[in-house]
Coordinates of C-alpha atoms in Angstrom, one line a residue:
M123 CA -7.5 -32.3 -14.5
N124 CA -10.8 -32.6 -12.6
E125 CA -13.7 -33.0 -15.0
A126 CA -16.9 -31.1 -14.6
L127 CA -19.4 -32.9 -12.3
P128 CA -22.4 -34.6 -14.0
D129 CA -25.9 -33.2 -13.2
V130 CA -26.6 -36.3 -11.1
P131 CA -23.5 -37.8 -9.5
E132 CA -23.4 -40.8 -7.2
V133 CA -25.8 -40.4 -4.2
R134 CA -25.0 -41.8 -0.8
V135 CA -26.7 -41.5 2.6
V136 CA -25.4 -41.8 6.2
G137 CA -28.1 -43.2 8.6
L138 CA -31.7 -43.4 7.6
P139 CA -32.6 -41.5 4.5
Q140 CA -35.1 -38.6 4.6
L141 CA -34.8 -36.5 1.4
T142 CA -33.3 -39.4 -0.4
S143 CA -35.9 -42.0 0.6
G144 CA -36.7 -44.2 -2.4
F145 CA -33.5 -43.5 -4.3
D146 CA -32.6 -47.1 -3.9
L147 CA -35.8 -48.1 -5.6
V148 CA -36.0 -45.9 -8.7
E149 CA -34.0 -43.3 -10.5
R150 CA -36.8 -40.7 -10.3
L151 CA -39.8 -40.7 -8.0
D152 CA -42.8 -39.9 -10.1
L153 CA -46.0 -38.9 -8.3
P154 CA -47.3 -42.5 -7.6
M155 CA -43.9 -43.7 -6.4
H156 CA -43.5 -40.5 -4.3
L157 CA -46.8 -41.1 -2.5
K158 CA -45.9 -44.8 -1.9
V159 CA -42.5 -43.8 -0.4
H160 CA -43.5 -40.6 1.6
G161 CA -47.3 -40.9 1.9
P162 CA -50.0 -38.2 1.7
L163 CA -49.5 -34.7 3.1
D164 CA -52.2 -32.7 4.9
P165 CA -52.3 -28.9 4.5
L166 CA -51.3 -26.6 7.4
G167 CA -52.3 -23.1 8.3
G168 CA -49.9 -20.3 7.9
E169 CA -49.0 -19.9 11.6
Q170 CA -48.9 -23.7 12.0
L171 CA -46.4 -23.8 9.2
A172 CA -44.3 -21.0 10.6
Q173 CA -44.3 -22.7 14.0
L174 CA -43.2 -26.0 12.5
A175 CA -40.3 -24.3 10.7
E176 CA -39.3 -22.5 13.9
R177 CA -39.4 -25.6 16.0
I178 CA -37.1 -27.5 13.7
H179 CA -34.8 -24.5 13.3
L180 CA -35.2 -24.6 9.5
K181 CA -32.8 -22.2 7.7
G182 CA -32.4 -21.6 4.0
R183 CA -30.1 -24.2 2.4
G184 CA -29.0 -22.1 -0.5
G185 CA -26.1 -20.4 1.3
A186 CA -27.4 -17.4 3.3
G187 CA -29.0 -19.5 6.0
F188 CA -31.9 -17.1 6.8
P189 CA -34.5 -18.5 9.3
F190 CA -37.4 -19.8 7.2
H191 CA -40.1 -19.0 9.7
K192 CA -39.2 -15.3 9.7
K193 CA -39.3 -15.2 5.9
L194 CA -42.7 -16.9 5.9
R195 CA -44.2 -14.6 8.5
S196 CA -42.8 -11.5 6.7
V197 CA -44.4 -12.5 3.5
A198 CA -47.7 -13.2 5.1
E199 CA -47.7 -9.8 7.0
S200 CA -46.8 -7.9 3.8
A201 CA -49.5 -9.6 1.8
I202 CA -52.2 -8.9 4.5
R203 CA -51.1 -5.3 5.0
R204 CA -51.1 -4.6 1.2
G205 CA -54.2 -6.7 0.4
V206 CA -52.4 -8.6 -2.4
R207 CA -51.8 -12.3 -3.0
P208 CA -48.1 -13.4 -2.5
V209 CA -46.0 -15.5 -4.9
V210 CA -44.0 -18.6 -4.0
V211 CA -40.7 -19.2 -5.8
V212 CA -38.5 -22.3 -5.6
N213 CA -34.9 -21.4 -6.3
G214 CA -33.3 -24.4 -8.1
S215 CA -30.7 -22.4 -9.8
E216 CA -27.5 -24.2 -8.8
D217 CA -24.8 -22.6 -10.8
E218 CA -21.6 -23.3 -9.0
P219 CA -19.4 -25.9 -10.7
A220 CA -19.0 -27.7 -7.4
C221 CA -22.7 -27.9 -6.3
R222 CA -25.2 -30.5 -7.3
K223 CA -27.4 -31.3 -4.3
D224 CA -30.4 -29.3 -5.5
T225 CA -30.0 -30.6 -9.0
V226 CA -30.1 -34.2 -7.6
L227 CA -33.3 -33.4 -5.7
I228 CA -35.0 -31.8 -8.6
N229 CA -34.0 -34.7 -10.9
R230 CA -34.8 -37.5 -8.5
A231 CA -37.3 -36.2 -6.0
P232 CA -39.1 -33.2 -7.6
H233 CA -42.4 -33.9 -5.8
L234 CA -40.8 -33.6 -2.4
I235 CA -39.8 -30.0 -3.3
L236 CA -43.3 -29.3 -4.7
D237 CA -44.9 -30.6 -1.5
G238 CA -43.1 -28.0 0.5
A239 CA -43.8 -25.2 -2.0
L240 CA -47.5 -26.1 -2.3
L241 CA -47.8 -26.2 1.5
C242 CA -46.6 -22.6 1.6
A243 CA -48.7 -21.5 -1.4
E244 CA -51.9 -22.9 0.2
A245 CA -51.0 -21.5 3.7
L246 CA -50.3 -18.0 2.2
G247 CA -53.2 -18.0 -0.3
A248 CA -50.7 -17.6 -3.2
R249 CA -52.0 -18.2 -6.7
T250 CA -48.6 -18.2 -8.4
L251 CA -45.8 -20.8 -8.0
V252 CA -42.5 -20.5 -10.1
V253 CA -39.6 -23.0 -10.0
G254 CA -36.3 -21.4 -11.2
V255 CA -33.8 -23.8 -12.9
T256 CA -30.8 -23.5 -15.1
R257 CA -30.2 -26.9 -16.5
E258 CA -32.1 -28.9 -19.2
S259 CA -32.3 -31.9 -17.0
T260 CA -33.9 -30.0 -14.1
Q261 CA -36.3 -28.2 -16.4
R262 CA -37.5 -31.6 -17.9
S263 CA -37.9 -33.2 -14.5
M264 CA -39.8 -30.3 -12.9
E265 CA -42.0 -29.7 -15.9
A266 CA -42.9 -33.4 -15.8
A267 CA -43.7 -33.2 -12.1
L268 CA -46.0 -30.2 -12.6
A269 CA -47.8 -32.1 -15.3
E270 CA -48.2 -35.2 -13.1
R271 CA -50.0 -33.0 -10.6
G272 CA -52.1 -31.3 -13.3
L273 CA -50.5 -27.9 -12.6
G274 CA -49.9 -25.4 -15.4
N275 CA -49.7 -21.8 -16.4
S276 CA -53.3 -21.4 -17.5
R277 CA -55.0 -18.2 -16.4
R278 CA -58.0 -20.3 -15.4
S279 CA -56.0 -22.4 -13.0
A280 CA -56.6 -21.8 -9.2
L281 CA -52.8 -22.0 -9.0
R282 CA -50.6 -20.9 -11.9
A283 CA -47.3 -22.8 -11.9
W284 CA -44.4 -22.9 -14.3
V285 CA -40.7 -23.5 -14.6
Q286 CA -38.4 -20.5 -15.3
R287 CA -35.3 -21.5 -17.1
N288 CA -32.3 -19.2 -17.0
P289 CA -28.7 -19.4 -18.2
V290 CA -26.1 -21.2 -16.0
R291 CA -24.2 -18.3 -14.4
M292 CA -23.1 -17.7 -10.8
V293 CA -25.2 -14.5 -10.5
T294 CA -28.3 -16.3 -11.8
G295 CA -28.8 -18.0 -8.5
A296 CA -29.3 -14.7 -6.6
A297 CA -32.8 -14.2 -5.5
A298 CA -33.0 -10.8 -7.2
S299 CA -31.8 -12.2 -10.5
L300 CA -34.4 -14.9 -10.5
I301 CA -37.2 -12.5 -9.6
R302 CA -36.0 -10.1 -12.4
S303 CA -36.1 -12.9 -14.9
I304 CA -39.5 -14.0 -13.9
D305 CA -40.7 -10.5 -14.5
G306 CA -39.3 -10.6 -18.0
G307 CA -35.9 -9.0 -17.5
P308 CA -32.4 -10.5 -17.8
A309 CA -31.3 -13.0 -15.1
I310 CA -28.9 -10.6 -13.4
P311 CA -29.3 -8.6 -10.2
P312 CA -31.2 -5.3 -10.7
G313 CA -28.5 -3.2 -8.9
R314 CA -30.7 -2.3 -6.0
K315 CA -31.4 -4.3 -2.9
V316 CA -35.1 -4.8 -2.1
S317 CA -36.5 -7.5 0.2
A318 CA -38.5 -10.1 -1.8
S319 CA -40.7 -10.5 1.2
R320 CA -41.9 -7.0 0.6
S321 CA -41.7 -6.6 -3.1
G322 CA -40.8 -9.5 -5.4
V323 CA -42.4 -11.0 -8.5
G324 CA -44.6 -8.4 -10.1
G325 CA -44.1 -6.2 -7.0
A326 CA -46.0 -8.7 -4.8
P327 CA -44.6 -10.1 -1.6
T328 CA -42.6 -13.2 -2.6
L329 CA -41.6 -16.3 -0.6
L330 CA -38.4 -17.4 -2.3
S331 CA -36.2 -20.1 -0.9
N332 CA -33.9 -22.9 -2.0
A333 CA -35.1 -26.2 -3.3
E334 CA -33.7 -28.3 -0.4
T335 CA -35.4 -25.9 2.1
F336 CA -38.9 -26.7 0.7
A337 CA -38.0 -30.4 0.6
Q338 CA -36.9 -30.3 4.3
L339 CA -40.2 -28.5 5.2
A340 CA -42.2 -31.3 3.5
I341 CA -40.4 -34.0 5.5
A342 CA -41.0 -32.2 8.8
A343 CA -44.7 -31.6 7.9
R344 CA -45.1 -35.4 7.4
I345 CA -43.3 -36.7 10.4
G346 CA -43.8 -33.8 12.9
P347 CA -41.2 -31.7 14.7
E348 CA -40.5 -34.3 17.5
R349 CA -39.7 -37.1 15.2
Y350 CA -37.7 -34.7 12.9
A351 CA -35.7 -33.6 15.9
N352 CA -34.7 -37.2 16.6
T353 CA -32.1 -37.0 13.8
G354 CA -29.1 -34.7 14.0
L355 CA -28.2 -32.1 16.6
Y356 CA -30.7 -30.6 19.0
D357 CA -30.1 -27.0 17.8
E358 CA -29.8 -28.0 14.1
P359 CA -32.0 -31.1 13.7
G360 CA -32.5 -33.1 10.5
T361 CA -30.2 -33.9 7.7
V362 CA -28.0 -31.9 5.3
M363 CA -27.4 -32.5 1.6
L364 CA -23.7 -32.1 0.7
T365 CA -21.8 -32.2 -2.6
V366 CA -18.3 -33.6 -2.1
S367 CA -15.8 -33.2 -4.9
G368 CA -12.3 -31.9 -5.5
A369 CA -9.5 -34.3 -4.7
V370 CA -11.7 -37.3 -4.0
A371 CA -11.9 -40.8 -5.6
R372 CA -15.7 -40.7 -5.9
P373 CA -17.5 -37.3 -6.3
M374 CA -20.9 -37.6 -4.7
V375 CA -24.0 -36.0 -3.2
I376 CA -24.5 -37.3 0.3
E377 CA -27.3 -36.9 2.8
V378 CA -26.0 -36.9 6.4
P379 CA -27.5 -36.1 9.8
T380 CA -26.1 -32.9 11.3
G381 CA -23.4 -33.7 13.8
V382 CA -21.5 -36.3 11.7
P383 CA -17.8 -35.6 11.7
L384 CA -16.6 -33.9 8.5
R385 CA -13.7 -36.3 8.5
Y386 CA -16.1 -39.3 8.0
V387 CA -17.8 -37.6 5.1
L388 CA -14.4 -37.1 3.4
Q389 CA -13.5 -40.7 3.9
L390 CA -16.7 -41.9 2.3
A391 CA -15.8 -39.9 -0.9
G392 CA -12.2 -41.2 -0.9
A393 CA -10.4 -37.9 0.1
P394 CA -6.8 -37.9 1.0
P395 CA -6.2 -39.1 4.6
V396 CA -4.5 -35.8 5.4
P397 CA -5.8 -33.2 3.0
Q398 CA -3.9 -30.0 2.7
G399 CA -7.1 -28.0 3.1
V400 CA -10.8 -28.3 2.6
L401 CA -12.9 -25.6 1.0
T402 CA -16.3 -25.5 2.8
G403 CA -19.4 -23.9 1.4
G404 CA -18.4 -23.7 -2.2
Y405 CA -16.7 -20.9 -4.2
H406 CA -18.3 -18.3 -1.9
G407 CA -17.1 -20.3 1.1
K408 CA -14.0 -20.6 3.3
W409 CA -11.0 -22.9 3.5
I410 CA -10.1 -24.8 6.6
D411 CA -6.7 -26.5 7.1
A412 CA -6.0 -30.2 7.8
A413 CA -5.8 -29.8 11.6
T414 CA -9.2 -28.0 11.7
V415 CA -10.8 -30.8 9.6
D416 CA -10.5 -33.2 12.6
E417 CA -12.4 -30.7 14.8
A418 CA -15.3 -29.9 12.4
I419 CA -18.7 -31.6 12.3
V420 CA -21.3 -31.1 9.7
S421 CA -23.4 -28.2 11.0
R422 CA -23.7 -24.6 10.3
N423 CA -22.6 -23.5 13.8
S424 CA -19.7 -25.9 14.0
L425 CA -18.2 -24.9 10.6
D426 CA -18.6 -21.2 11.5
A427 CA -16.9 -21.8 14.8
V428 CA -13.8 -23.3 13.1
G429 CA -13.6 -20.7 10.4
G430 CA -15.4 -22.6 7.7
S431 CA -18.9 -22.3 6.2
L432 CA -21.8 -24.6 5.4
G433 CA -22.8 -22.2 2.6
A434 CA -24.2 -24.0 -0.4
G435 CA -23.2 -27.4 1.0
A436 CA -20.1 -28.0 -1.2
I437 CA -17.1 -29.7 0.4
L438 CA -13.9 -29.7 -1.6
P439 CA -10.6 -31.2 -0.2
I440 CA -7.3 -30.8 -1.9
G441 CA -4.3 -33.1 -1.5
Q442 CA -0.7 -32.4 -0.4
G443 CA 0.7 -32.6 -3.9
T444 CA -1.0 -29.5 -5.4
C445 CA -0.4 -25.8 -5.0
P446 CA -3.4 -24.4 -3.0
L447 CA -2.8 -20.9 -4.2
G448 CA -2.7 -22.0 -7.8
E449 CA -5.9 -23.9 -7.4
S450 CA -7.5 -20.9 -5.7
L451 CA -6.3 -18.7 -8.6
R452 CA -8.3 -20.7 -11.1
V453 CA -11.4 -20.2 -9.0
A454 CA -10.7 -16.5 -8.6
Q455 CA -10.4 -16.1 -12.3
W456 CA -13.7 -17.9 -12.9
L457 CA -15.4 -15.8 -10.2
A458 CA -14.2 -12.6 -12.0
E459 CA -15.6 -13.9 -15.3
E460 CA -18.9 -14.5 -13.7
S461 CA -19.4 -10.8 -12.9
A462 CA -22.7 -9.4 -14.1
G463 CA -20.8 -6.3 -15.2
Q464 CA -23.1 -3.9 -13.2
C465 CA -20.8 -2.3 -10.7
G466 CA -17.2 -1.3 -10.3
P467 CA -16.5 -3.5 -7.2
C468 CA -17.5 -6.6 -9.2
Y469 CA -16.6 -5.7 -12.8
L470 CA -13.3 -4.1 -12.0
G471 CA -12.5 -5.3 -8.5
L472 CA -12.8 -9.1 -9.0
P473 CA -10.5 -9.2 -12.1
A474 CA -8.1 -7.0 -10.1
A475 CA -8.2 -9.4 -7.2
A476 CA -7.5 -12.3 -9.5
R477 CA -4.6 -10.5 -11.1
G478 CA -3.3 -9.7 -7.6
L479 CA -3.3 -13.3 -6.6
E480 CA -1.5 -14.1 -9.9
D481 CA 1.1 -11.5 -9.0
V482 CA 1.6 -13.1 -5.6
L483 CA 2.2 -16.5 -7.3
G484 CA 4.5 -14.8 -9.8
G485 CA 6.9 -13.6 -7.2
G486 CA 5.5 -10.1 -6.7
G487 CA 6.6 -10.0 -3.1
P488 CA 5.0 -8.4 -0.1
A489 CA 3.8 -5.4 -2.2
A490 CA 1.7 -7.7 -4.3
L491 CA 0.3 -9.4 -1.3
E492 CA -0.7 -6.1 0.3
A493 CA -2.3 -5.0 -2.9
L494 CA -4.3 -8.2 -3.0
K495 CA -5.6 -7.7 0.5
Q496 CA -6.5 -4.1 -0.3
V497 CA -8.5 -5.0 -3.3
A498 CA -10.4 -7.7 -1.4
R499 CA -11.3 -5.2 1.3
N500 CA -12.4 -2.7 -1.2
V501 CA -14.9 -4.9 -3.0
K502 CA -16.8 -6.0 0.1
R503 CA -20.2 -4.5 0.9
R504 CA -20.1 -2.2 -2.1
G505 CA -21.5 -4.3 -4.9
A506 CA -25.0 -4.5 -6.4
C507 CA -25.3 -8.1 -5.3
S508 CA -23.5 -10.6 -3.0
H509 CA -21.1 -11.9 -5.6
P510 CA -18.3 -9.5 -4.8
D511 CA -18.7 -10.2 -1.0
G512 CA -18.6 -14.0 -1.5
S513 CA -15.7 -13.8 -3.8
A514 CA -13.7 -11.5 -1.4
M515 CA -14.5 -13.9 1.4
F516 CA -13.0 -16.8 -0.6
L517 CA -9.8 -14.8 -1.4
E518 CA -9.3 -13.7 2.2
S519 CA -9.8 -17.2 3.4
T520 CA -7.2 -18.5 0.9
I521 CA -4.7 -16.0 2.2
K522 CA -5.4 -17.0 5.8
A523 CA -5.5 -20.8 5.4
F524 CA -2.3 -21.3 3.5
T525 CA 0.2 -19.1 5.2
D526 CA 3.3 -21.4 4.6
D527 CA 2.6 -21.6 0.9
L528 CA 1.9 -17.9 0.8
A529 CA 5.3 -17.2 2.5
A530 CA 7.0 -19.5 -0.1
H531 CA 5.5 -17.5 -2.9
V532 CA 5.9 -14.1 -1.4
L533 CA 9.4 -14.5 0.1
G534 CA 10.9 -17.3 -2.1
N535 CA 10.6 -19.0 -5.4
G536 CA 7.2 -20.6 -4.8
C537 CA 6.1 -23.8 -3.2
G538 CA 7.3 -26.0 -6.1
R539 CA 4.0 -27.9 -6.5
P540 CA 1.9 -28.1 -9.6
V541 CA -1.6 -26.8 -10.2
E542 CA -3.6 -29.9 -11.1
G543 CA -7.1 -28.4 -11.5
V544 CA -8.7 -30.5 -8.8
L545 CA -11.4 -27.9 -8.1
P546 CA -14.1 -28.5 -10.7
L547 CA -15.0 -25.7 -13.1
F548 CA -17.3 -25.7 -16.1
E549 CA -15.7 -26.8 -19.3
G550 CA -13.9 -23.9 -20.8
G551 CA -13.9 -22.2 -17.4
R552 CA -17.5 -21.1 -17.4
A553 CA -20.9 -22.2 -18.4
A554 CA -22.4 -21.3 -21.8
T555 CA -24.8 -18.4 -21.8
G556 CA -27.1 -17.1 -24.4
G557 CA -30.2 -15.2 -25.2
A558 CA -31.1 -11.8 -23.8
D559 CA -29.0 -12.4 -20.6
A560 CA -25.8 -12.7 -22.6
A561 CA -26.7 -9.8 -24.8
E562 CA -27.2 -7.4 -21.8
S563 CA -24.5 -8.6 -19.4
G564 CA -20.8 -9.1 -19.6
A565 CA -18.2 -7.0 -21.5
S566 CA -18.6 -5.6 -25.0
R567 CA -15.7 -5.0 -27.4
Q568 CA -15.7 -1.4 -26.5
K569 CA -12.9 0.1 -24.3
I570 CA -12.9 3.5 -22.7
H571 CA -9.6 5.4 -22.3
V572 CA -8.5 8.3 -20.2
D573 CA -6.0 10.7 -21.7
W574 CA -4.0 11.9 -18.7
T575 CA -2.6 14.8 -20.7
L576 CA -6.1 16.3 -20.8
C577 CA -7.8 15.0 -17.6
R578 CA -8.4 17.7 -15.0
G579 CA -10.2 15.6 -12.4
H580 CA -13.7 17.0 -12.9
G581 CA -15.1 13.6 -11.8
L582 CA -18.1 13.7 -14.2
C583 CA -17.1 10.3 -15.7
A584 CA -17.5 8.6 -12.3
D585 CA -21.0 10.1 -11.9
I586 CA -22.2 9.0 -15.4
L587 CA -20.3 5.7 -15.6
P588 CA -19.8 4.3 -12.0
E589 CA -19.6 0.8 -13.4
V590 CA -16.2 1.6 -14.9
F591 CA -14.8 4.7 -13.1
E592 CA -14.0 5.3 -9.5
L593 CA -12.3 8.4 -8.2
G594 CA -9.1 8.0 -6.1
A595 CA -8.1 10.2 -3.1
D596 CA -6.7 12.8 -5.5
G597 CA -10.1 13.1 -7.3
F598 CA -8.8 11.5 -10.6
P599 CA -10.1 8.2 -12.1
T600 CA -8.3 5.1 -10.7
V601 CA -8.1 3.4 -14.1
A602 CA -6.6 4.6 -17.4
Q603 CA -8.6 2.2 -19.5
A604 CA -11.4 -0.4 -19.0
Q605 CA -13.8 -2.5 -21.0
V606 CA -17.4 -1.3 -21.0
P607 CA -20.3 -3.6 -20.0
R608 CA -22.7 -4.2 -22.9
Y609 CA -25.6 -2.7 -21.1
A610 CA -23.6 0.5 -20.3
E611 CA -22.4 1.3 -23.8
A612 CA -24.8 4.2 -24.2
K613 CA -23.7 5.6 -20.8
A614 CA -20.1 5.3 -21.9
L615 CA -20.8 7.3 -25.0
R616 CA -22.6 10.0 -22.9
A617 CA -19.5 10.2 -20.5
V618 CA -17.2 10.8 -23.5
R619 CA -19.5 13.5 -24.9
R620 CA -19.9 15.3 -21.6
C621 CA -16.3 15.2 -20.4
P622 CA -15.4 18.9 -19.9
A623 CA -11.7 18.3 -20.7
L624 CA -12.4 16.0 -23.7
A625 CA -10.1 13.5 -21.9
L626 CA -12.1 10.4 -22.8
R627 CA -12.2 8.3 -25.9
I628 CA -13.8 5.0 -26.9
E629 CA -12.1 2.4 -29.0
E630 CA -13.0 -1.1 -30.1
D631 CA -10.9 -3.9 -28.6
T632 CA -9.6 -5.9 -31.6
R633 CA -7.5 -8.4 -29.7
G634 CA -8.1 -11.8 -31.2
Q635 CA -10.3 -10.3 -33.9
A636 CA -9.9 -9.4 -37.5
P637 CA -8.8 -5.7 -37.9
S638 CA -11.8 -3.5 -37.5
R639 CA -12.6 0.2 -37.2
N640 CA -11.6 2.3 -34.2
L641 CA -14.3 4.6 -32.9
P642 CA -12.9 8.2 -33.2
V643 CA -12.3 10.5 -30.4
L644 CA -15.5 12.4 -29.8
S645 CA -14.7 16.1 -29.7
Q646 CA -16.6 19.3 -29.0
G647 CA -19.3 17.3 -27.2
R648 CA -20.6 15.7 -30.4
G649 CA -20.2 12.1 -31.6
R650 CA -19.8 11.4 -35.3
R651 CA -21.0 7.8 -34.8
A652 CA -22.6 5.9 -32.0
L653 CA -21.3 2.8 -30.4
G654 CA -21.6 -0.3 -32.6
R655 CA -24.4 -2.6 -31.5

């Protein structure tokens, strides 16, 4: 069983280090050592900074890969048009079990990240800088770095800067989740998609990007675009930070120039000579098979061209001796558990997809496979955030990459190989959560049931409680029972009370619990007791 990765695994570099300069000298570059290694940094104007980012083809390194110069110009234009000061946010929320590159940078080179963020803040005229993190180690390192620079959250400061610590959850890393938490809400997506460049923290235009992105900008600002372009590919210059784990002898974070063969990176980490497949981009990424590995090089365009994904920079090979579908099922189940519980495609669709993959492995035959494909299609582009989309992409890639194993499970008695747990997950399957976020997200102990003898297909339940109910082609709910998200308990009670046919009831799920009360059927539109809080 593969253990969870430490916050700071082994760090390697291919070629000359850029982001990892000085790592061979000290464990953490404090401000004096940072200046000795990297030297001082002169400020740049807003358009100068945008031109620099454009010339080096800098794209976000958190997964989406959006061009940084476009984001920078969009924020500047919004701020000028509205006459308000923008906000700069560094997203260091690295919450996938297989990703550690940003965590390594924050723990070992925090000032390089701050260099890039402060360049942007000065160029934009921002007076607020927030660094989002989820781990205790990254919080300590970044708070120490801010203190070393004399930065704090005092109202009298020319630049207010602080660290925003959120729970370790997959959805916490979404830009909208981080912005919502900075504004005092729970660290889950708000359920509506609004561009942070137009309206972010406090409603102000917000430049939000990944920690590595700001560090790359700081390197380019020091050495210039020509020298920066001497490393890597002409259309994707510079280096890339990767986290390599899975079936490897030495899990590591590695800095490599773009253009390095993926095969070489796998060899450095001690991957099997002929892996059965490699998951690229993390758990919202895509599988590529062994033959494709030999064609791939480390670059966004190359991996896209061969059906992979650079994504969040995670590379995970698996060996020939493990069942790839079983390994993927473990990840699919974890992805389902990471739902924010805000929308049906995520809260209902992802568990259904995981169960569908489990049915395929259990010998459900072609019907189970077709049902799995249908669920994956249904959850895409319909969620309140990108979590359902990324999870569906992972599942569809699994089906496409391992056709022989799929045929063995669908048409025969399985592939005969064990599930060894080589893809890292958090201990216990997910990270611990707490506080207000845990109180408002996830499932409660309440279940809502449909009495089919009474239901007449009015559809009011889907209008009031879309997180749980979706209407089928016949106009009736597609589920007979479902757990209710904590934040939607009041809406569930309202749906029960307003059902014209009195076909809904709420009960408390007592599985694994001591016997407790059942909430009564609410009749005549009046409830005798409210949902337990």
